[in-house]
XYZ file of C-alpha atoms in Angstrom:
116
model
C 99.048 75.211 165.332
C 98.383 74.774 169.029
C 94.673 74.465 169.864
C 94.895 76.732 172.944
C 96.481 79.592 170.934
C 95.427 81.132 167.629
C 99.095 81.762 166.807
C 101.096 79.464 164.504
C 103.931 77.333 165.859
C 106.533 78.005 163.164
C 109.169 80.738 163.577
C 108.734 82.382 160.176
C 105.034 83.093 160.558
C 105.542 84.255 164.170
C 108.200 86.707 162.932
C 105.786 88.055 160.323
C 103.099 88.527 162.960
C 105.592 90.194 165.337
C 106.731 92.568 162.576
C 103.133 93.438 161.712
C 102.270 94.091 165.357
C 105.403 96.241 165.851
C 104.504 98.343 162.808
C 100.925 98.742 163.996
C 102.114 99.736 167.474
C 104.421 102.358 165.922
C 101.470 103.706 163.933
C 99.369 103.919 167.103
C 102.202 105.771 168.865
C 102.430 108.291 165.979
C 98.694 108.917 166.127
C 98.863 109.254 169.905
C 101.681 111.818 169.626
C 99.651 113.801 167.068
C 96.565 113.737 169.290
C 98.612 114.903 172.300
C 100.116 117.704 170.193
C 96.630 118.844 169.111
C 95.452 118.840 172.723
C 98.475 120.901 173.789
C 97.837 123.417 170.994
C 94.150 123.668 171.909
C 95.016 124.188 175.576
C 97.551 126.863 174.644
C 94.903 128.589 172.531
C 92.401 128.438 175.416
C 94.979 129.927 177.780
C 95.860 132.655 175.280
C 92.180 133.527 174.909
C 91.854 133.727 178.681
C 94.823 136.124 178.767
C 93.412 138.239 175.945
C 93.480 141.966 176.349
C 90.684 143.384 178.465
C 87.922 145.226 176.668
C 88.521 148.932 176.089
C 87.194 151.305 178.711
C 85.145 153.216 176.138
C 83.754 152.562 172.660
C 82.038 154.566 169.987
C 79.225 153.074 167.942
C 79.434 154.101 164.285
C 77.031 154.103 161.347
C 77.201 151.585 158.531
C 78.733 152.808 155.299
C 81.886 153.998 153.606
C 82.097 157.050 155.878
C 81.197 155.771 159.374
C 79.984 158.479 161.748
C 79.675 158.326 165.542
C 76.225 157.368 166.793
C 76.711 156.681 170.500
C 79.334 156.372 173.212
C 79.408 153.206 175.348
C 81.311 151.679 178.246
C 83.764 149.141 176.850
C 81.821 146.150 178.171
C 78.463 147.333 176.824
C 77.242 145.030 174.050
C 74.726 147.448 172.546
C 75.733 148.433 169.034
C 77.906 145.388 168.399
C 79.632 144.826 165.999
C 79.739 148.478 164.917
C 81.751 149.748 167.881
C 85.353 150.902 167.951
C 87.587 151.431 170.997
C 88.297 155.045 171.959
C 90.140 156.829 174.739
C 88.495 158.475 177.723
C 89.367 161.869 176.309
C 87.831 161.009 172.913
C 84.673 159.771 174.670
C 84.369 163.043 176.599
C 84.983 165.084 173.467
C 82.397 163.118 171.496
C 79.768 163.480 174.212
C 80.366 167.225 174.549
C 80.191 167.545 170.745
C 76.683 166.092 170.746
C 77.186 162.353 170.182
C 74.569 160.478 172.184
C 75.385 158.492 175.300
C 74.125 154.922 175.431
C 70.872 154.866 177.370
C 71.711 151.457 178.813
C 75.298 151.783 180.091
C 75.112 155.587 180.671
C 78.789 156.501 180.118
C 78.129 160.185 180.780
C 77.658 159.421 184.483
C 81.125 157.953 184.964
C 82.646 160.575 182.673
C 80.785 163.225 184.728
C 79.250 164.973 181.743
C 75.875 166.682 182.168
């Protein structure tokens, strides 16, 4: 063995070391490819979340139970009543408010829906 190098001088042992290093490098490349794939999937998921459907224009807050009943009408971005809100149409929101379902006192949907 040469004193300036920790590697052996004979061909057979150098071949063994070269084979070992090649196999280790292949393993590192496989792990690198897996890590890159995970990053691509995570980025795709982040982009999909950013493109997610916009919140509904109107929601109805319902009671807890087997037979949920309307409690209040909200703008779609209002967070009051979460998670017991369901998306509804503008027409359904107007109908619910005129039928006596309360309007949220925070987001005041009756103003935009022009219901007195």
